[in-house]
């Protein structure tokens, strides 16, 4: 069986035409999948029964199911989603006062091996398909119908720029078929320079977020192994060229690890580095781990404030990510890892509801 999810209106129209149906049935199919978010062909009552039966012989809708979730008191919900081959990723629903976001995965596992990341310890299993990427949004939106998800961040499991064609195809569907604004679609990367260059050529009005995490090569080599191949100087050059070509502001992400990359000297080095970058802002994220064995620790609020003030003194715009779901395994990969460690690859829904 093939899934219809991940196909645009033109491709769906071709399918219905190939079985002798008028073209407008393709649009009805697309509306059912992307606007009404039906999860079964049988539910598409706008289509004649015979067409539904005919489509059901070859196609399904959707490509994932929810196998677990963990909910925080602030409304953040981390879902564990399973695909047809049994592989699992995390997707996080993030309701804020003024918007609702979702953090989506792009790969099962990740080959980048960042030292502070639970997903990085897994290695890469495979890329997600276009359908598997967009279906994370569709299934979570179907489960949360009262809150329209307006912002998508590709900051879940995996390095999105290593799966660029499928990521861009999924984002295009979100914009064209679901009506999300390109400006509310964010792609993050730890710095895959050839892909940043390719993205610059595409000139899409999305937001690029570059995970920097260290101001010097010595430290970044340790935290983000990709830096040994694409060092900070080359990365900064690629970021500048991206900004010149697209005229889009770029965000640098920086996870603060107590005593590792949040020292005064790191803040000064970072301030000097970013002061030279065009149209950029820094977003700090205090490390969040629920794992007592974690090698890194979360910094105190006073030291994160001090870090931000020092960087800002160089004229850099600095924000701190509004933290959500701190009491759940909120950092990337932690829920999946704790599920696997507990010996249950399948966690019953509701069992993981976090304490208040
Ligand atoms: S931080 Fe991102 S790029 Fe690094 S290992 Fe984790 S998922 Fe991969």
XYZ file of N, CA and C and ligand atoms in Angstrom, residues 109-114 116-121 156-159 190 213 332, ligand 1:
65
model
N 17.045 8.795 14.386
C 18.427 8.906 14.834
C 19.095 10.100 14.175
N 20.406 10.185 14.305
C 21.141 11.297 13.707
C 22.616 10.919 13.642
N 23.255 11.211 12.521
C 24.670 10.825 12.412
C 25.639 11.840 13.006
N 25.116 12.972 13.509
C 26.008 14.073 13.863
C 26.739 13.886 15.193
N 26.172 13.111 16.084
C 26.881 12.760 17.329
C 27.225 13.924 18.239
N 26.393 14.947 18.298
C 26.666 16.053 19.224
C 26.707 15.485 20.643
N 26.105 16.397 23.633
C 25.115 16.671 24.679
C 23.724 16.153 24.298
N 23.628 15.421 23.180
C 22.309 15.108 22.608
C 22.015 13.613 22.666
N 20.859 13.273 23.224
C 20.485 11.859 23.349
C 20.314 11.217 21.981
N 19.784 11.967 21.015
C 19.592 11.407 19.670
C 20.933 11.095 19.017
N 21.924 11.945 19.289
C 23.237 11.767 18.681
C 23.894 10.455 19.069
N 23.523 9.898 20.219
C 24.136 8.641 20.657
C 23.612 7.454 19.847
N 13.701 18.728 15.729
C 13.558 17.474 16.469
C 14.744 16.559 16.195
N 14.454 15.272 16.123
C 15.543 14.317 15.923
C 16.075 14.424 14.487
N 17.407 14.389 14.364
C 18.011 14.395 13.040
C 18.543 15.752 12.626
N 19.363 15.742 11.585
C 19.914 16.963 10.992
C 19.119 17.224 9.704
N 23.297 21.999 12.247
C 24.528 22.208 13.002
C 25.643 22.717 12.089
N 26.645 26.608 19.455
C 26.970 25.946 20.725
C 28.374 26.183 21.259
N 15.795 16.890 23.008
C 15.678 15.975 21.881
C 16.187 14.567 22.194
S 21.801 18.062 18.355
Fe 20.722 17.782 16.419
S 22.375 17.475 14.929
Fe 23.309 17.145 16.951
S 23.123 14.923 17.281
Fe 21.292 15.882 18.185
S 19.734 15.761 16.585
Fe 21.732 15.456 15.610
